Short mmCIF file of C-alpha atoms and ligand atoms in Angstrom, two decimals:
data_model
loop_
_atom_site.label_atom_id
_atom_site.label_comp_id
_atom_site.label_asym_id
_atom_site.label_seq_id
_atom_site.Cartn_x
_atom_site.Cartn_y
_atom_site.Cartn_z
CA MET A 294 -37.68 6.96 50.84
CA SER A 295 -34.59 7.16 52.76
CA ASP A 296 -34.53 3.18 53.77
CA ASP A 297 -34.97 2.77 50.13
CA VAL A 298 -32.05 -0.14 48.74
CA THR A 299 -30.20 1.59 46.01
CA PRO A 300 -26.37 1.20 46.75
CA ARG A 301 -25.56 4.46 46.58
CA PRO A 302 -27.60 7.56 46.55
CA ARG A 303 -26.21 9.64 43.41
CA GLY A 304 -26.19 13.06 43.25
CA SER A 305 -24.55 15.86 40.93
CA PHE A 306 -22.20 15.30 38.33
CA TYR A 307 -19.14 16.95 38.27
CA PRO A 308 -18.66 19.80 35.92
CA ARG A 309 -17.74 19.56 32.78
CA ARG A 310 -14.27 20.80 31.31
CA ARG A 311 -15.22 23.04 28.93
CA ASP A 312 -12.54 25.49 28.30
CA ASP A 313 -9.39 23.66 27.40
CA TRP A 314 -10.70 19.39 27.42
CA HIS A 315 -13.87 19.22 25.63
CA PRO A 316 -14.10 21.01 21.68
CA PRO A 317 -14.80 25.41 21.88
CA ALA A 318 -18.00 25.56 20.01
CA LEU A 319 -16.56 27.71 17.96
CA ALA A 320 -13.73 26.18 15.56
CA PRO A 321 -13.86 28.27 12.20
CA ARG A 322 -11.08 25.16 10.34
CA TYR A 323 -14.71 23.44 11.17
CA ARG A 324 -16.51 25.64 8.95
CA SER A 325 -19.88 24.81 10.05
CA SER A 326 -19.53 26.10 13.60
CA THR A 327 -19.37 29.34 12.41
CA LEU A 328 -22.85 30.11 11.91
CA ARG A 329 -23.79 27.52 14.52
CA ALA A 330 -21.90 28.15 17.72
CA PRO A 331 -23.45 30.54 19.85
CA ARG A 332 -21.54 32.64 20.61
CA ARG A 333 -22.49 34.40 24.48
CA ALA A 334 -21.21 32.49 27.45
CA LEU A 335 -22.94 29.40 29.01
CA ILE A 336 -25.11 30.07 31.82
CA SER A 337 -24.29 27.80 34.69
CA ILE A 338 -27.48 26.57 36.97
CA PRO A 339 -27.82 23.94 40.01
CA GLN A 340 -28.16 20.75 39.06
CA GLY A 341 -31.84 20.13 39.97
CA TRP A 342 -33.61 16.31 39.73
CA GLY A 343 -34.79 18.12 35.84
CA GLU A 344 -31.14 17.15 35.53
CA ILE A 345 -29.82 14.20 37.54
CA THR A 346 -32.43 11.89 36.59
CA GLY A 347 -32.87 10.60 32.86
CA PRO A 348 -34.95 7.98 31.24
CA VAL A 349 -34.24 4.79 31.27
CA PHE A 350 -33.65 2.35 28.70
CA GLY A 351 -33.90 -1.78 28.92
CA GLN A 352 -32.20 -4.21 27.62
CA ASN A 353 -36.61 -6.49 26.52
CA MET A 354 -36.27 -3.00 24.20
CA LEU A 355 -33.66 -4.29 21.95
CA GLY A 356 -33.93 -6.94 19.26
CA GLU A 357 -31.91 -9.91 18.94
CA LEU A 358 -30.07 -8.13 16.13
CA ASP A 359 -29.79 -4.00 17.73
CA ASN A 360 -25.90 -4.43 18.05
CA ASP A 361 -24.94 -6.50 14.91
CA LEU A 362 -24.74 -4.42 11.92
CA LEU A 363 -23.23 -8.01 9.53
CA ARG A 364 -27.00 -9.02 9.75
CA ASN A 365 -29.61 -6.24 10.80
CA PHE A 366 -29.97 -4.46 7.65
CA ALA A 367 -28.52 -7.58 5.07
CA ARG A 368 -30.38 -9.93 2.84
CA PRO A 369 -30.97 -13.24 3.16
CA GLY A 370 -27.69 -15.13 3.52
CA GLU A 371 -25.57 -11.93 2.07
CA SER A 372 -23.79 -9.79 4.68
CA PRO A 373 -22.12 -6.58 3.95
CA ILE A 374 -18.49 -5.64 2.00
CA GLY A 375 -15.72 -4.87 4.20
CA GLU A 376 -12.96 -6.36 7.46
CA ARG A 377 -15.35 -7.53 9.35
CA ILE A 378 -15.45 -5.71 12.96
CA ILE A 379 -15.51 -6.12 16.29
CA VAL A 380 -16.23 -2.72 18.30
CA HIS A 381 -16.81 -3.25 22.52
CA GLY A 382 -15.43 -1.52 25.41
CA ARG A 383 -16.84 -0.92 28.74
CA VAL A 384 -18.47 2.60 30.34
CA LEU A 385 -17.50 4.05 33.12
CA ASP A 386 -18.00 7.09 35.11
CA GLN A 387 -15.57 9.35 36.20
CA ASP A 388 -14.79 7.43 39.24
CA ALA A 389 -13.59 4.34 37.43
CA ARG A 390 -17.25 3.07 37.91
CA PRO A 391 -18.94 0.92 35.67
CA VAL A 392 -22.12 2.19 34.27
CA PRO A 393 -24.73 -0.19 33.58
CA GLY A 394 -28.32 0.39 31.47
CA VAL A 395 -26.29 2.96 29.33
CA LEU A 396 -28.37 2.94 26.04
CA VAL A 397 -25.48 2.83 23.50
CA GLU A 398 -26.56 3.56 19.68
CA ILE A 399 -24.08 4.54 16.70
CA TRP A 400 -24.43 5.23 13.13
CA GLN A 401 -21.21 4.99 10.22
CA ALA A 402 -20.64 4.60 6.32
CA ASN A 403 -20.41 1.99 4.58
CA ALA A 404 -16.51 0.27 3.80
CA GLY A 405 -16.54 2.41 1.18
CA GLY A 406 -17.33 5.88 3.40
CA ARG A 407 -21.12 6.42 2.01
CA TYR A 408 -23.84 6.96 4.15
CA ARG A 409 -27.30 5.14 4.31
CA HIS A 410 -28.37 9.02 4.14
CA LYS A 411 -30.67 10.79 1.45
CA LYS A 412 -28.24 14.04 1.70
CA ASP A 413 -24.87 11.85 1.27
CA GLY A 414 -23.98 12.59 -2.59
CA TYR A 415 -20.27 10.76 -2.41
CA THR A 416 -19.79 8.78 -5.38
CA ALA A 417 -18.93 5.75 -3.25
CA PRO A 418 -22.25 3.53 -4.19
CA LEU A 419 -24.20 1.74 -1.20
CA ASP A 420 -24.19 -1.20 0.50
CA PRO A 421 -27.72 -3.21 -0.39
CA ASN A 422 -26.30 -5.34 2.96
CA PHE A 423 -25.76 -2.46 4.81
CA ALA A 424 -27.46 0.07 6.75
CA GLY A 425 -24.83 1.95 9.13
CA LEU A 426 -27.13 1.75 12.68
CA GLY A 427 -26.91 0.28 15.80
CA ARG A 428 -27.43 0.19 19.34
CA THR A 429 -26.81 -1.53 22.94
CA VAL A 430 -27.44 -1.32 26.43
CA THR A 431 -24.41 -2.13 28.28
CA ASP A 432 -24.50 -4.84 31.24
CA ALA A 433 -23.94 -5.19 35.20
CA GLU A 434 -20.11 -4.15 34.84
CA GLY A 435 -20.61 -1.48 31.96
CA HIS A 436 -19.50 -3.79 28.73
CA TYR A 437 -21.15 -3.37 25.10
CA GLU A 438 -20.33 -4.67 21.78
CA PHE A 439 -20.98 -4.53 18.35
CA ARG A 440 -20.64 -6.42 15.96
CA THR A 441 -19.81 -3.83 12.12
CA ILE A 442 -17.89 -3.39 9.28
CA ARG A 443 -14.66 -0.73 9.01
CA PRO A 444 -16.52 2.19 7.54
CA GLY A 445 -14.17 3.74 4.97
CA PRO A 446 -12.80 8.14 5.15
CA TYR A 447 -15.05 10.17 3.69
CA PRO A 448 -13.99 13.28 1.84
CA TRP A 449 -16.20 16.43 3.22
CA PRO A 450 -16.75 20.20 1.45
CA ASN A 451 -14.75 22.21 4.50
CA GLY A 452 -11.44 22.65 3.40
CA PRO A 453 -10.08 22.24 0.05
CA ASN A 454 -9.48 18.74 0.50
CA ASP A 455 -10.66 17.42 3.93
CA TRP A 456 -11.55 13.94 4.65
CA ARG A 457 -12.68 12.44 7.74
CA PRO A 458 -10.91 9.18 9.66
CA SER A 459 -12.71 5.79 10.25
CA HIS A 460 -14.81 6.93 12.38
CA ILE A 461 -18.34 5.60 14.39
CA HIS A 462 -20.76 8.24 15.50
CA PHE A 463 -22.12 6.68 19.33
CA SER A 464 -24.73 8.80 21.10
CA LEU A 465 -25.13 7.77 25.16
CA PHE A 466 -27.05 8.08 27.78
CA GLY A 467 -26.14 7.51 30.84
CA SER A 468 -28.03 7.77 34.65
CA GLY A 469 -28.91 11.63 34.22
CA PHE A 470 -29.98 13.86 32.12
CA ALA A 471 -27.04 16.05 32.33
CA GLN A 472 -25.15 13.08 31.56
CA ARG A 473 -26.53 13.37 27.80
CA LEU A 474 -23.05 13.09 25.51
CA ILE A 475 -22.66 12.68 21.61
CA THR A 476 -19.20 11.57 20.01
CA GLN A 477 -16.72 9.49 17.49
CA MET A 478 -14.59 6.77 17.54
CA TYR A 479 -11.72 6.34 15.30
CA PHE A 480 -9.04 3.56 15.14
CA GLU A 481 -5.43 3.60 16.22
CA GLY A 482 -2.80 4.16 13.48
CA ASP A 483 -4.88 6.09 10.48
CA PRO A 484 -3.50 8.69 9.30
CA LEU A 485 -6.51 10.99 8.60
CA ILE A 486 -6.42 11.95 12.50
CA GLU A 487 -3.72 14.34 12.88
CA ARG A 488 -5.46 16.01 9.94
CA CYS A 489 -9.24 16.43 10.35
CA PRO A 490 -10.34 19.52 10.72
CA ILE A 491 -13.37 17.82 13.31
CA VAL A 492 -11.25 16.03 15.37
CA ASN A 493 -9.03 19.32 15.97
CA THR A 494 -12.19 20.55 17.57
CA ILE A 495 -10.43 18.88 20.46
CA PRO A 496 -7.84 21.47 22.12
CA ASP A 497 -5.81 18.82 23.53
CA PRO A 498 -4.08 15.79 22.49
CA ALA A 499 -5.09 13.59 25.93
CA ALA A 500 -8.42 14.30 24.75
CA VAL A 501 -8.02 13.16 21.53
CA ASP A 502 -6.23 10.10 22.15
CA MET A 503 -9.09 9.06 24.88
CA LEU A 504 -11.36 8.90 21.01
CA VAL A 505 -9.01 6.80 19.33
CA ALA A 506 -9.66 2.80 19.56
CA ARG A 507 -7.27 0.06 20.29
CA LEU A 508 -6.70 -3.06 17.95
CA ASP A 509 -7.68 -5.57 20.53
CA MET A 510 -6.46 -9.21 19.63
CA ASN A 511 -7.06 -10.82 23.01
CA ALA A 512 -11.66 -10.19 21.30
CA SER A 513 -10.85 -10.56 18.23
CA LEU A 514 -12.66 -14.46 16.60
CA PRO A 515 -9.57 -16.65 14.70
CA MET A 516 -11.10 -16.43 10.84
CA ASP A 517 -14.03 -13.85 11.59
CA ALA A 518 -13.32 -10.72 13.20
CA LEU A 519 -10.83 -8.44 14.53
CA ALA A 520 -11.36 -6.58 17.91
CA TRP A 521 -11.33 -2.65 18.40
CA ARG A 522 -11.49 -1.94 22.44
CA PHE A 523 -12.97 1.33 22.91
CA ASP A 524 -13.84 2.10 26.26
CA ILE A 525 -16.29 5.26 27.38
CA VAL A 526 -16.40 7.74 30.65
CA LEU A 527 -19.28 9.75 30.92
CA ARG A 528 -19.33 12.72 33.59
CA GLY A 529 -19.22 11.20 37.35
CA ARG A 530 -21.69 11.79 40.09
CA ARG A 531 -21.04 13.22 43.90
CA SER A 532 -22.29 10.94 46.51
CA THR A 533 -24.58 12.78 48.13
CA TYR A 534 -28.37 14.35 46.56
CA PHE A 535 -27.59 17.91 46.34
CA GLU A 536 -24.61 18.37 48.57
CA ASN A 537 -25.78 18.28 52.04
CA ARG A 538 -29.06 18.96 51.72
CA PRO A 539 -31.44 15.51 51.66
CA GLU A 540 -34.53 14.84 49.72
CA GLY A 541 -38.04 16.69 51.03
CA ASN A 542 -36.57 19.54 52.24
CA MET B 1036 0.53 6.71 41.45
CA ALA B 1037 -0.64 3.36 42.81
CA ASN B 1038 -1.95 5.49 45.46
CA GLU B 1039 -3.73 8.21 44.71
CA PRO B 1040 -7.70 7.94 44.02
CA GLU B 1041 -8.86 7.04 40.45
CA TYR B 1042 -10.42 9.88 38.93
CA LEU B 1043 -10.91 9.39 34.65
CA ASP B 1044 -11.85 11.98 32.43
CA GLU B 1045 -14.89 12.56 30.35
CA THR B 1046 -15.01 11.39 26.85
CA PRO B 1047 -14.79 14.65 25.11
CA SER B 1048 -17.65 15.35 22.82
CA GLN B 1049 -17.12 15.21 19.02
CA THR B 1050 -20.52 17.04 16.69
CA ALA B 1051 -23.47 14.51 15.72
CA GLY B 1052 -22.14 15.72 12.22
CA PRO B 1053 -25.30 15.53 9.25
CA TYR B 1054 -26.49 11.87 9.30
CA VAL B 1055 -27.09 11.30 12.64
CA HIS B 1056 -30.31 10.49 11.77
CA ILE B 1057 -29.35 7.48 10.94
CA GLY B 1058 -28.56 5.81 13.71
CA THR B 1059 -31.60 7.62 16.51
CA VAL B 1060 -34.27 8.31 14.18
CA PRO B 1061 -33.75 5.79 11.21
CA ASN B 1062 -36.93 4.97 10.47
CA PHE B 1063 -38.26 9.75 10.52
CA LEU B 1064 -35.46 9.12 7.96
CA GLY B 1065 -36.41 6.39 5.36
CA ILE B 1066 -34.80 3.36 7.06
CA GLU B 1067 -37.22 0.97 8.04
CA GLY B 1068 -37.26 -2.71 9.24
CA VAL B 1069 -34.14 -2.59 11.59
CA TYR B 1070 -36.11 -0.63 14.58
CA ALA B 1071 -39.77 -1.07 15.32
CA GLU B 1072 -40.38 2.72 15.56
CA ASP B 1073 -37.88 5.91 16.21
CA LEU B 1074 -37.17 6.18 19.95
CA GLY B 1075 -38.51 8.83 21.73
CA ALA B 1076 -41.68 9.28 19.29
CA ARG B 1077 -44.03 8.88 21.26
CA MET B 1078 -44.20 10.03 24.80
CA LEU B 1079 -47.95 9.66 26.28
CA ASP B 1080 -51.06 7.28 25.42
CA GLU B 1081 -54.20 7.68 26.00
CA HIS B 1082 -53.89 6.43 30.31
CA THR B 1083 -51.09 9.98 30.63
CA LYS B 1084 -52.37 12.31 33.18
CA GLY B 1085 -52.49 15.99 31.98
CA GLU B 1086 -53.51 18.70 29.70
CA ARG B 1087 -52.23 17.14 26.34
CA ILE B 1088 -49.92 20.12 24.33
CA THR B 1089 -47.92 20.40 21.46
CA ILE B 1090 -44.53 21.90 21.21
CA THR B 1091 -43.25 23.19 17.64
CA GLY B 1092 -40.30 25.11 17.35
CA ARG B 1093 -36.75 25.69 14.78
CA VAL B 1094 -33.06 26.52 15.41
CA LEU B 1095 -32.19 29.57 13.88
CA ASP B 1096 -28.84 29.52 12.57
CA GLY B 1097 -26.24 32.91 12.63
CA VAL B 1098 -28.68 34.16 9.64
CA GLY B 1099 -31.88 33.08 10.58
CA ALA B 1100 -32.26 29.43 8.71
CA PRO B 1101 -33.88 26.45 10.28
CA LEU B 1102 -31.98 24.26 11.04
CA ARG B 1103 -32.78 21.25 8.89
CA ASP B 1104 -30.54 18.70 10.10
CA ALA B 1105 -30.73 18.27 14.07
CA ILE B 1106 -31.36 16.50 16.40
CA VAL B 1107 -33.73 17.86 19.95
CA GLU B 1108 -34.95 15.18 22.59
CA ILE B 1109 -36.73 17.28 25.83
CA TRP B 1110 -36.71 15.66 29.66
CA GLN B 1111 -39.68 16.62 31.82
CA PRO B 1112 -41.32 15.85 34.67
CA ASP B 1113 -45.17 14.74 34.84
CA ALA B 1114 -48.01 16.39 35.76
CA ALA B 1115 -47.11 16.43 39.47
CA GLY B 1116 -43.77 17.86 38.94
CA LEU B 1117 -42.52 13.93 38.71
CA PHE B 1118 -39.57 12.36 36.11
CA PRO B 1119 -40.25 8.98 35.07
CA SER B 1120 -36.68 7.85 35.96
CA PRO B 1121 -34.55 5.28 38.85
CA GLU B 1122 -32.50 8.42 39.46
CA GLU B 1123 -36.43 10.33 41.17
CA ARG B 1124 -36.60 9.70 45.06
CA ARG B 1125 -39.79 12.10 45.52
CA GLY B 1126 -42.15 9.82 44.34
CA ALA B 1127 -43.58 7.48 41.73
CA ALA B 1128 -44.47 9.32 38.38
CA ASP B 1129 -46.91 8.33 36.44
CA PRO B 1130 -46.44 4.92 34.75
CA HIS B 1131 -47.85 6.13 31.30
CA PHE B 1132 -45.85 9.05 30.30
CA THR B 1133 -42.40 8.91 29.48
CA GLY B 1134 -40.69 12.58 30.42
CA TRP B 1135 -38.85 11.83 27.67
CA GLY B 1136 -38.95 12.64 23.89
CA ARG B 1137 -37.04 13.03 20.88
CA SER B 1138 -37.66 14.67 17.65
CA ALA B 1139 -35.69 15.71 13.82
CA CYS B 1140 -35.91 18.66 12.34
CA ASP B 1141 -38.52 18.07 9.12
CA PHE B 1142 -35.83 18.37 6.05
CA ASP B 1143 -37.70 20.79 3.83
CA THR B 1144 -38.59 23.19 7.00
CA GLY B 1145 -36.69 22.42 10.02
CA LEU B 1146 -39.32 22.16 12.33
CA PHE B 1147 -39.65 19.23 15.36
CA ARG B 1148 -42.13 18.61 16.76
CA PHE B 1149 -43.45 17.19 19.99
CA ALA B 1150 -47.08 15.47 22.10
CA THR B 1151 -46.81 15.38 25.72
CA ILE B 1152 -48.34 17.01 28.77
CA ARG B 1153 -48.32 20.34 30.27
CA PRO B 1154 -45.21 19.33 32.60
CA GLY B 1155 -45.53 20.27 36.85
CA ARG B 1156 -43.73 22.42 38.81
CA VAL B 1157 -40.36 21.07 40.28
CA PRO B 1158 -37.90 22.64 43.24
CA LEU B 1159 -34.56 24.06 43.34
CA PRO B 1160 -32.25 21.81 45.39
CA ASP B 1161 -33.12 24.54 47.95
CA GLY B 1162 -36.54 24.20 48.24
CA ARG B 1163 -37.16 27.15 45.81
CA LEU B 1164 -39.99 25.87 43.13
CA GLN B 1165 -39.13 26.74 39.16
CA ALA B 1166 -41.66 27.18 37.17
CA PRO B 1167 -43.27 24.53 34.55
CA HIS B 1168 -40.42 24.26 31.72
CA VAL B 1169 -38.90 22.02 29.47
CA ASN B 1170 -35.18 20.37 28.92
CA PHE B 1171 -33.70 20.91 25.31
CA TRP B 1172 -31.34 19.00 24.13
CA ILE B 1173 -29.99 20.16 20.40
CA ALA B 1174 -27.82 18.31 18.72
CA ALA B 1175 -26.04 19.14 14.47
CA ARG B 1176 -23.50 18.79 12.66
CA GLY B 1177 -21.25 22.49 13.43
CA VAL B 1178 -22.55 21.83 17.27
CA ASN B 1179 -19.45 20.40 19.19
CA ILE B 1180 -20.92 19.71 22.25
CA ALA B 1181 -24.56 19.58 22.44
CA LEU B 1182 -26.43 22.08 23.95
CA HIS B 1183 -29.21 22.41 27.20
CA THR B 1184 -31.66 24.79 26.93
CA ARG B 1185 -35.16 24.73 28.54
CA MET B 1186 -38.86 26.33 27.56
CA TYR B 1187 -41.22 27.56 29.53
CA PHE B 1188 -44.57 28.44 29.09
CA PRO B 1189 -46.18 32.25 28.20
CA ASP B 1190 -49.45 31.51 30.28
CA GLU B 1191 -47.47 31.08 33.52
CA ALA B 1192 -46.81 34.04 34.77
CA ALA B 1193 -47.25 34.13 38.00
CA ALA B 1194 -45.38 31.07 38.48
CA ASN B 1195 -42.35 32.77 35.80
CA ALA B 1196 -42.03 35.51 37.92
CA GLU B 1197 -41.22 33.51 41.29
CA ASP B 1198 -38.62 31.06 38.94
CA PRO B 1199 -35.18 32.07 40.17
CA ILE B 1200 -33.66 31.22 37.50
CA LEU B 1201 -35.78 32.49 35.22
CA ALA B 1202 -35.84 35.56 37.39
CA ARG B 1203 -32.11 36.06 37.22
CA LEU B 1204 -31.97 36.18 33.25
CA MET B 1205 -34.46 38.52 33.60
CA ALA B 1206 -32.67 40.71 34.87
CA GLU B 1207 -30.41 40.42 32.67
CA GLY B 1208 -32.49 40.62 30.17
CA ARG B 1209 -32.08 37.78 28.65
CA GLY B 1210 -34.76 35.21 29.79
CA GLU B 1211 -37.10 36.33 26.93
CA THR B 1212 -35.90 34.31 24.29
CA LEU B 1213 -36.44 31.00 26.59
CA ILE B 1214 -40.85 31.55 26.96
CA ALA B 1215 -42.82 29.54 24.35
CA GLU B 1216 -45.39 31.26 21.84
CA LYS B 1217 -48.82 30.56 21.57
CA THR B 1218 -50.21 29.65 18.98
CA ASP B 1219 -53.48 27.84 17.31
CA GLU B 1220 -51.71 24.21 17.45
CA GLY B 1221 -50.10 24.49 20.90
CA PHE B 1222 -46.22 26.27 21.63
CA HIS B 1223 -43.70 27.09 19.44
CA PHE B 1224 -40.34 27.50 21.16
CA GLU B 1225 -37.49 28.87 18.34
CA ILE B 1226 -34.69 28.78 18.95
CA ARG B 1227 -31.68 30.32 18.21
CA LEU B 1228 -27.86 29.83 17.98
CA GLN B 1229 -26.38 33.57 17.43
CA GLY B 1230 -27.86 36.82 17.34
CA HIS B 1231 -29.17 39.41 19.12
CA ARG B 1232 -32.24 36.85 21.07
CA GLU B 1233 -28.81 34.69 20.90
CA THR B 1234 -31.23 31.87 22.81
CA VAL B 1235 -29.29 31.38 26.98
CA PHE B 1236 -27.93 27.87 26.48
CA PHE B 1237 -27.40 26.13 30.08
CA ASP B 1238 -23.81 24.30 31.45
CA VAL B 1239 -25.80 21.81 33.23
FE1 FE C 590 -19.09 10.67 10.53
#
């Protein structure tokens, strides 16, 4: 298949900066990590077909309201309580190329900081018109967009008085399974960000800054919704398969 | 630096937290009517080629308690060793196989479960054949960056012995942590996050 029509053969992914960029497995200020962090070093293995390939998700699997959290659970004629927002951005790789076809799944608390989840016992009430989940697939330029409400902060059992900043959870699939990423988006200006033990599992302030969405007045809808811009970078790939060894050898 | 080639850092990981089910398996959680079905719940149809198998397992923490809030995903080739992905260049995989499954751990027992097929063998980039294996990915509260590991089969002794990655781990005394147990129902894979039998996790 040396004459295939894909624009660029794509190989293994750039190594992950696990030591000084991603959070370490063990971060004792985030208490849950103490019994759940592997204690032994990860084992490096060569990336093969199982790592550079990944499942594919097309736009055709999406429902019309999947990226509209204002409407995908609300009763007819009603909508959720809270600040109406647009969250949008681009998914790029480390070479700043857009990544199309990325499945983006999100979940979040409602405006009061309460999740629609059987294990969430926070006093704030559920919103009958809000489920807090959405998904979309990036377009040819790597763009995605959601409509939702701004989630509220919430307290959680960790230190004596820890609160999560307002945040939206993101799950992403790139084109290879080794690009799989789960992260969280925060809101510029939130004073709880710097106080959060989960945010602070990340060692480098520049890395935290990548998770902070910016207010984007240009994309806001007058008399309707403010917009927040959150760009996401997935691992880049080398330009050839398996370095200098062509497929089939 | 206008003349520097642009190179971006990867977006850093954050834990999936305890409420990952809302976004990934809402129907399993009981949020119905938003998505028709949970993604990754079905890997097969009646035309899928290969030996049907069931994989169950648990993810155990440092005191041996099963995680009841984790999400586990698998990614594997078809019976011929081909991945159902646009990035697969060796041939066309079985169109009746997704290769990808997602299972939440049971809220009571911690068990995850996949109905799949026995995977074919896949060569390493240098051409050496690997033993049949299933790639695992685990996300959960308390896991700051999701974990990659592999499950091998207990009834593939000959292939396991010549698998370069498994052989290296066996020599280091850790390979057994990647070999599932045979059960009446299929295969069972215990993933231990800590302890003297801590599962091998990979930097891929
Ligand atoms: Fe949260």
